[in-house]
Amino acid sequence: MPELKKSPLHDRHQALGAKFAEFGGWSMPLQYAGIVSEHKAVRDAVGIFDVSHLGKARITGPGAVGFLNGCITNDVHKIGVGQAQYTLLCNDAGGVVDDLIWYWLADDEIFLIPNAANTAEVVALLAAAAPDGITVVNEHDDHAVLAVQGPSSDETLAALGLPVGHDYMRFAPGTLDGVELTVCRTGYTGERGYELVVPAADAGKVWDAVLAAGEQYGIAPAGLGARDTLRTEMGYPLHGQDLRPDLSAGQCGVGWAIGWKKDAFWGAEALRAEKAAGPERRLTGLLAQGRGIPRPHMEVVHDGAVVGEVTSGTFSPTLGKGIALALLPPALVPGTAVSVRVRNREEPFEVVKPPFVTPGVRA
């Protein structure tokens, strides 16, 4: 088994007493003080995550944006220079190879942030499809990414002289102690927040500065455990669980990221056919009516029959009960009573439409 890659901030996490876990081929902090306390810090104050395992790639050359538009599901013309967009890269069957965010730097330059385990494949697929004059480069190890998330994220970054207050999914250049970085108003927690793309060599300096500036606002370092509970409360899908190459994008609750009116994109024919026929399953939410805590792959039962499975499940620190995302027949609309088989017991749940908590991401 290949050795796990390490973030440029690995020594910082060790000094903070982090517990580590493998994620996408990387050794990343799972938690520091504890998942629940880190979760609540992000919901109530501000947290900082190291998400440097996320991929980074760059597309350059004349017509780069138009080229990308013919590959990804979303319509690039919905945004402009200085904005970022969530999108999917699908296979011919409409399955999700990856979900990613792309940054529109200029008409001939794009920055991509795919998922950690999928970066090499995304780069290889795009490079193979690129016409002469367009270059796709893997920059996975060149940058670190820090997510500063929570109601006090603006105050924390403003104390460092970094740009804040720009609209959701917009980004701006900033400088911190001579380090040039990008501040994008994005994140995976459902709270107002930012993601900082930083040169890998300068990641430690920026991490230390953000922690120091946020101390007066109750900042807490947060690991991937809290990131998972936070994103599940928002109903945000995770690639490898809720999004997969063997699962069509039309079933995953991300149809809003598909530009149905575009002439072409990878997987368009299969996805349009499925949309016309109506998908057999849809990703939806489940809220515990008792004490059951759902986990991935647990069976969902309705009227005595297995009707689907949990793709993501956890305990919600905000609600104090179990929540899940599950693939279910569309006929099981919100309000429907179902059960989840938890340790050979059938625990009661209700079908609900995510998010499970009130989002603050656009606040």
Coordinates of C-alpha atoms in Angstrom, one line a residue:
M1 CA 0.0 0.0 0.0
P2 CA 1.5 3.4 -0.9
E3 CA 2.5 5.7 1.9
L4 CA -0.2 8.3 2.7
K5 CA 0.5 11.8 1.6
K6 CA 0.8 14.5 4.3
S7 CA -0.4 18.1 4.3
P8 CA 2.2 20.8 4.6
L9 CA 0.5 21.5 7.9
H10 CA 1.0 18.0 9.3
D11 CA 3.4 19.2 12.0
R12 CA 0.9 21.8 13.2
H13 CA -1.8 19.2 13.5
Q14 CA 0.5 16.9 15.5
A15 CA 1.4 19.8 17.9
L16 CA -2.4 20.4 18.4
G17 CA -2.9 16.7 19.4
A18 CA -4.9 15.8 16.3
K19 CA -6.1 12.3 15.7
F20 CA -5.5 11.4 12.1
A21 CA -7.4 9.3 9.5
E22 CA -6.8 8.3 5.9
F23 CA -8.9 10.3 3.4
G24 CA -8.3 10.1 -0.4
G25 CA -4.8 8.8 0.1
W26 CA -3.9 11.5 2.6
S27 CA -3.3 11.4 6.3
M28 CA -5.6 14.2 7.6
P29 CA -6.8 15.4 11.0
L30 CA -10.0 13.7 12.0
Q31 CA -10.5 15.7 15.2
Y32 CA -8.6 17.7 17.8
A33 CA -10.7 18.5 21.0
G34 CA -13.6 16.4 19.7
I35 CA -16.0 16.4 16.8
V36 CA -19.0 17.8 18.6
S37 CA -17.2 20.8 20.1
E38 CA -15.5 21.5 16.7
H39 CA -18.9 21.3 15.0
K40 CA -20.4 23.7 17.4
A41 CA -17.5 26.1 17.1
V42 CA -18.2 26.4 13.4
R43 CA -22.0 26.8 13.8
D44 CA -21.6 29.4 16.7
A45 CA -18.3 31.2 16.1
V46 CA -15.5 30.2 13.7
G47 CA -13.4 27.2 12.8
I48 CA -10.4 26.5 10.7
F49 CA -10.0 23.4 8.6
D50 CA -7.0 22.1 6.7
V51 CA -8.4 20.8 3.4
S52 CA -5.1 20.7 1.5
H53 CA -5.8 17.2 0.5
L54 CA -8.3 18.6 -2.1
G55 CA -7.0 18.6 -5.6
K56 CA -5.7 21.6 -7.5
A57 CA -5.3 21.8 -11.3
R58 CA -5.0 24.6 -13.9
I59 CA -6.3 24.8 -17.4
T60 CA -4.7 27.5 -19.7
G61 CA -4.8 28.5 -23.3
P62 CA -7.1 30.3 -25.7
G63 CA -10.7 29.1 -25.4
A64 CA -10.1 27.4 -22.1
V65 CA -13.5 28.3 -20.6
G66 CA -15.3 27.2 -23.8
F67 CA -13.4 23.9 -23.7
L68 CA -14.4 23.3 -20.0
N69 CA -18.0 24.1 -20.8
G70 CA -18.2 21.2 -23.2
C71 CA -17.0 18.8 -20.5
I72 CA -18.6 19.8 -17.2
T73 CA -22.3 19.7 -16.4
N74 CA -22.9 23.2 -15.2
D75 CA -23.2 26.1 -17.6
V76 CA -20.1 28.4 -17.4
H77 CA -22.1 31.3 -18.8
K78 CA -24.0 31.6 -15.5
I79 CA -20.9 33.2 -14.0
G80 CA -18.0 35.4 -15.0
V81 CA -14.4 36.3 -14.3
G82 CA -13.8 36.5 -10.5
Q83 CA -16.4 33.9 -9.7
A84 CA -16.4 30.2 -8.9
Q85 CA -18.9 27.5 -9.7
Y86 CA -19.8 24.1 -8.4
T87 CA -20.1 21.5 -11.2
L88 CA -19.8 17.8 -12.0
L89 CA -17.6 15.8 -14.4
C90 CA -19.6 12.7 -15.6
N91 CA -19.0 9.6 -17.6
D92 CA -20.9 8.6 -20.7
A93 CA -23.6 6.8 -18.5
G94 CA -24.1 10.0 -16.5
G95 CA -22.3 8.7 -13.4
V96 CA -20.3 11.2 -11.4
V97 CA -16.6 10.9 -11.9
D98 CA -16.1 13.9 -9.6
D99 CA -17.7 17.0 -8.3
L100 CA -15.5 20.1 -8.2
I101 CA -15.3 23.8 -8.0
W102 CA -13.7 25.8 -10.8
Y103 CA -12.4 29.4 -10.5
W104 CA -12.7 31.7 -13.6
L105 CA -9.4 33.6 -13.5
A106 CA -9.5 34.8 -17.1
D107 CA -10.9 33.6 -20.4
D108 CA -7.7 31.7 -21.0
E109 CA -7.0 30.5 -17.4
I110 CA -9.0 28.3 -15.0
F111 CA -8.2 26.9 -11.6
L112 CA -9.9 23.7 -10.5
I113 CA -10.4 22.1 -7.1
P114 CA -11.4 18.5 -7.5
N115 CA -11.6 15.8 -4.7
A116 CA -8.4 14.4 -3.4
A117 CA -8.7 10.8 -4.7
N118 CA -10.0 11.9 -8.1
T119 CA -7.5 14.6 -9.1
A120 CA -5.2 12.5 -11.3
E121 CA -8.2 11.0 -13.1
V122 CA -9.8 14.4 -13.6
V123 CA -6.6 15.9 -15.0
A124 CA -6.0 12.9 -17.2
L125 CA -9.5 13.0 -18.7
L126 CA -9.5 16.7 -19.4
A127 CA -5.9 16.6 -20.8
A128 CA -6.9 13.8 -23.2
A129 CA -9.9 15.8 -24.4
A130 CA -8.1 19.2 -24.7
P131 CA -7.5 20.5 -28.2
D132 CA -4.1 21.8 -29.3
G133 CA -3.2 25.0 -27.5
I134 CA -4.9 24.1 -24.2
T135 CA -2.9 22.7 -21.4
V136 CA -4.2 20.9 -18.2
V137 CA -1.6 20.7 -15.4
N138 CA -1.9 18.9 -12.0
E139 CA -0.9 21.3 -9.2
H140 CA -2.0 19.1 -6.4
D141 CA 1.1 19.6 -4.2
D142 CA 1.7 23.2 -5.1
H143 CA -1.1 24.7 -2.9
A144 CA -2.6 24.4 0.5
V145 CA -6.3 25.1 1.2
L146 CA -7.5 26.4 4.5
A147 CA -11.3 26.7 5.2
V148 CA -12.3 29.4 7.6
Q149 CA -15.9 28.8 8.4
G150 CA -18.5 30.3 10.8
P151 CA -20.4 33.5 11.7
S152 CA -17.2 35.2 12.8
S153 CA -15.1 34.2 9.8
D154 CA -15.4 37.8 8.3
E155 CA -14.0 39.4 11.5
T156 CA -11.2 36.9 11.8
L157 CA -9.9 37.4 8.2
A158 CA -10.6 41.2 8.3
A159 CA -8.3 41.4 11.4
L160 CA -5.5 40.1 9.1
G161 CA -6.3 42.7 6.4
L162 CA -7.7 40.0 4.0
P163 CA -10.6 40.8 1.7
V164 CA -14.0 39.8 3.1
G165 CA -17.6 40.6 2.3
H166 CA -17.7 39.6 -1.3
D167 CA -20.7 37.7 -2.6
Y168 CA -21.1 33.9 -2.3
M169 CA -18.9 32.0 -4.8
R170 CA -16.8 35.0 -5.6
F171 CA -13.1 35.3 -4.9
A172 CA -10.5 38.0 -4.4
P173 CA -6.7 38.2 -4.2
G174 CA -5.2 39.0 -0.8
T175 CA -1.8 39.4 0.8
L176 CA -0.8 38.2 4.3
D177 CA 2.7 39.0 5.6
G178 CA 4.0 39.0 2.0
V179 CA 2.2 35.8 1.1
E180 CA -0.1 36.2 -2.0
L181 CA -3.3 34.1 -1.7
T182 CA -6.8 33.8 -3.0
V183 CA -9.8 34.3 -0.7
C184 CA -12.9 32.6 -2.1
R185 CA -16.3 32.8 -0.4
T186 CA -17.0 29.0 -0.5
G187 CA -17.1 26.1 1.9
Y188 CA -18.6 22.8 2.8
T189 CA -20.2 23.6 6.2
G190 CA -23.4 25.6 5.4
E191 CA -22.0 28.5 7.4
R192 CA -20.8 31.8 6.1
G193 CA -17.1 31.3 5.4
Y194 CA -14.1 31.4 3.1
E195 CA -11.5 29.1 1.6
L196 CA -7.9 30.3 1.3
V197 CA -5.8 28.9 -1.5
V198 CA -2.2 29.4 -0.4
P199 CA 1.2 28.4 -1.7
A200 CA 2.1 25.2 0.1
A201 CA 5.4 26.5 1.3
D202 CA 3.6 29.4 3.2
A203 CA 0.7 27.3 4.6
G204 CA 2.2 27.3 8.1
K205 CA 2.5 31.0 8.3
V206 CA -1.0 31.6 7.2
W207 CA -2.5 28.9 9.5
D208 CA -0.7 30.4 12.5
A209 CA -1.9 33.9 11.6
V210 CA -5.5 32.9 11.2
L211 CA -5.5 31.0 14.5
A212 CA -4.0 34.0 16.3
A213 CA -6.5 36.5 14.7
G214 CA -9.5 34.3 15.5
E215 CA -8.6 33.6 19.1
Q216 CA -10.7 36.6 20.3
Y217 CA -13.7 35.2 18.4
G218 CA -13.4 31.6 19.8
I219 CA -11.7 30.0 16.8
A220 CA -11.2 26.3 17.0
P221 CA -9.2 24.0 14.7
A222 CA -11.6 21.5 13.2
G223 CA -11.0 18.1 11.6
L224 CA -12.7 16.1 8.9
G225 CA -15.0 14.5 11.4
A226 CA -16.7 17.8 12.1
R227 CA -16.6 18.7 8.4
D228 CA -18.6 15.5 7.7
T229 CA -21.3 16.2 10.3
L230 CA -21.6 19.8 9.2
R231 CA -22.0 18.9 5.5
T232 CA -24.5 16.2 6.3
E233 CA -26.6 18.6 8.2
M234 CA -26.7 20.7 5.0
G235 CA -27.5 17.8 2.8
Y236 CA -24.2 18.3 0.8
P237 CA -23.2 15.1 -1.0
L238 CA -19.8 13.5 -0.6
H239 CA -18.1 11.8 -3.5
G240 CA -17.6 8.2 -3.0
Q241 CA -20.8 7.9 -0.9
D242 CA -23.6 10.1 -2.2
L243 CA -21.9 10.7 -5.6
R244 CA -20.3 7.9 -7.5
P245 CA -19.3 6.9 -11.0
D246 CA -21.9 4.1 -10.9
L247 CA -24.7 6.5 -9.8
S248 CA -26.2 8.9 -12.2
A249 CA -26.0 12.6 -11.4
G250 CA -29.7 12.9 -11.9
Q251 CA -30.4 10.7 -8.9
C252 CA -28.0 12.5 -6.6
G253 CA -29.9 15.7 -5.7
V254 CA -27.5 17.9 -7.7
G255 CA -29.7 18.4 -10.8
W256 CA -29.3 22.2 -10.2
A257 CA -25.7 21.8 -11.2
I258 CA -26.6 20.5 -14.6
G259 CA -27.0 23.0 -17.5
W260 CA -29.8 21.2 -19.2
K261 CA -30.0 23.8 -22.0
K262 CA -26.4 23.5 -23.0
D263 CA -25.6 21.9 -26.4
A264 CA -23.3 19.3 -25.0
F265 CA -21.5 18.0 -21.9
W266 CA -20.1 14.7 -20.9
G267 CA -22.9 12.3 -20.0
A268 CA -25.6 14.6 -21.5
E269 CA -27.4 12.0 -23.6
A270 CA -27.8 9.5 -20.7
L271 CA -28.8 12.2 -18.2
R272 CA -31.4 13.8 -20.5
A273 CA -32.9 10.3 -21.2
E274 CA -33.1 9.6 -17.5
K275 CA -34.7 13.0 -16.8
A276 CA -37.3 12.4 -19.5
A277 CA -38.2 9.0 -18.1
G278 CA -37.9 10.0 -14.5
P279 CA -35.1 8.6 -12.2
E280 CA -35.9 5.4 -10.3
R281 CA -34.2 6.8 -7.2
R282 CA -33.5 10.1 -5.7
L283 CA -31.1 11.3 -2.9
T284 CA -33.2 12.6 0.0
G285 CA -33.0 13.1 3.7
L286 CA -34.0 11.0 6.7
L287 CA -34.6 12.4 10.2
A288 CA -34.6 10.1 13.2
Q289 CA -37.8 9.9 15.2
G290 CA -36.1 7.9 17.9
R291 CA -32.5 7.3 19.0
G292 CA -31.2 5.5 16.0
I293 CA -28.0 6.7 14.4
P294 CA -27.8 5.7 10.7
R295 CA -24.6 4.8 8.9
P296 CA -23.8 4.3 5.2
H297 CA -25.1 1.1 3.6
M298 CA -27.9 0.5 6.2
E299 CA -31.1 -0.6 4.6
V300 CA -34.2 1.6 4.5
V301 CA -37.5 -0.2 4.9
H302 CA -41.1 0.9 4.0
D303 CA -44.2 -1.2 4.4
G304 CA -42.0 -4.2 5.2
A305 CA -39.9 -4.1 2.1
V306 CA -36.3 -2.8 1.6
V307 CA -36.7 0.3 -0.6
G308 CA -33.2 1.8 -0.5
E309 CA -30.0 2.4 1.5
V310 CA -28.3 5.1 3.5
T311 CA -25.4 6.7 1.6
S312 CA -24.4 9.1 4.4
G313 CA -25.5 8.9 8.0
T314 CA -24.4 10.5 11.3
F315 CA -25.5 12.0 14.6
S316 CA -26.4 15.7 14.2
P317 CA -24.8 17.8 17.0
T318 CA -27.2 20.7 16.1
L319 CA -30.4 18.6 16.3
G320 CA -29.2 16.0 18.8
K321 CA -30.5 13.1 16.7
G322 CA -29.7 10.9 13.8
I323 CA -29.8 12.2 10.2
A324 CA -29.0 10.6 6.9
L325 CA -29.0 11.0 3.1
A326 CA -30.5 8.0 1.4
L327 CA -31.3 6.8 -2.1
L328 CA -35.1 6.2 -2.2
P329 CA -37.9 5.9 -4.8
P330 CA -39.3 9.3 -5.7
A331 CA -42.8 8.1 -4.4
L332 CA -41.5 8.3 -0.8
V333 CA -42.1 12.1 -0.5
P334 CA -41.2 14.2 2.6
G335 CA -43.4 13.3 5.5
T336 CA -43.3 9.6 4.7
A337 CA -42.6 7.3 7.7
V338 CA -39.8 4.7 7.0
S339 CA -37.4 2.7 9.2
V340 CA -33.7 2.1 9.0
R341 CA -32.1 -1.2 10.0
V342 CA -29.7 -0.3 12.7
R343 CA -27.9 -3.3 14.4
N344 CA -30.8 -5.7 13.5
R345 CA -33.4 -3.2 14.8
E346 CA -35.8 -1.2 12.7
E347 CA -35.5 2.4 13.9
P348 CA -38.2 5.0 13.0
F349 CA -37.3 7.8 10.6
E350 CA -39.1 10.4 8.5
V351 CA -38.3 11.3 4.9
V352 CA -37.4 15.0 4.8
K353 CA -36.0 17.5 2.3
P354 CA -32.5 18.7 3.2
P355 CA -31.0 20.8 4.6
F356 CA -31.6 19.6 8.1
V357 CA -30.6 23.0 9.6
T358 CA -31.1 26.6 8.5
P359 CA -28.2 27.5 6.2
G360 CA -26.1 30.5 6.9
V361 CA -23.8 30.2 3.9
R362 CA -25.3 33.2 2.1
A363 CA -25.9 35.3 5.2

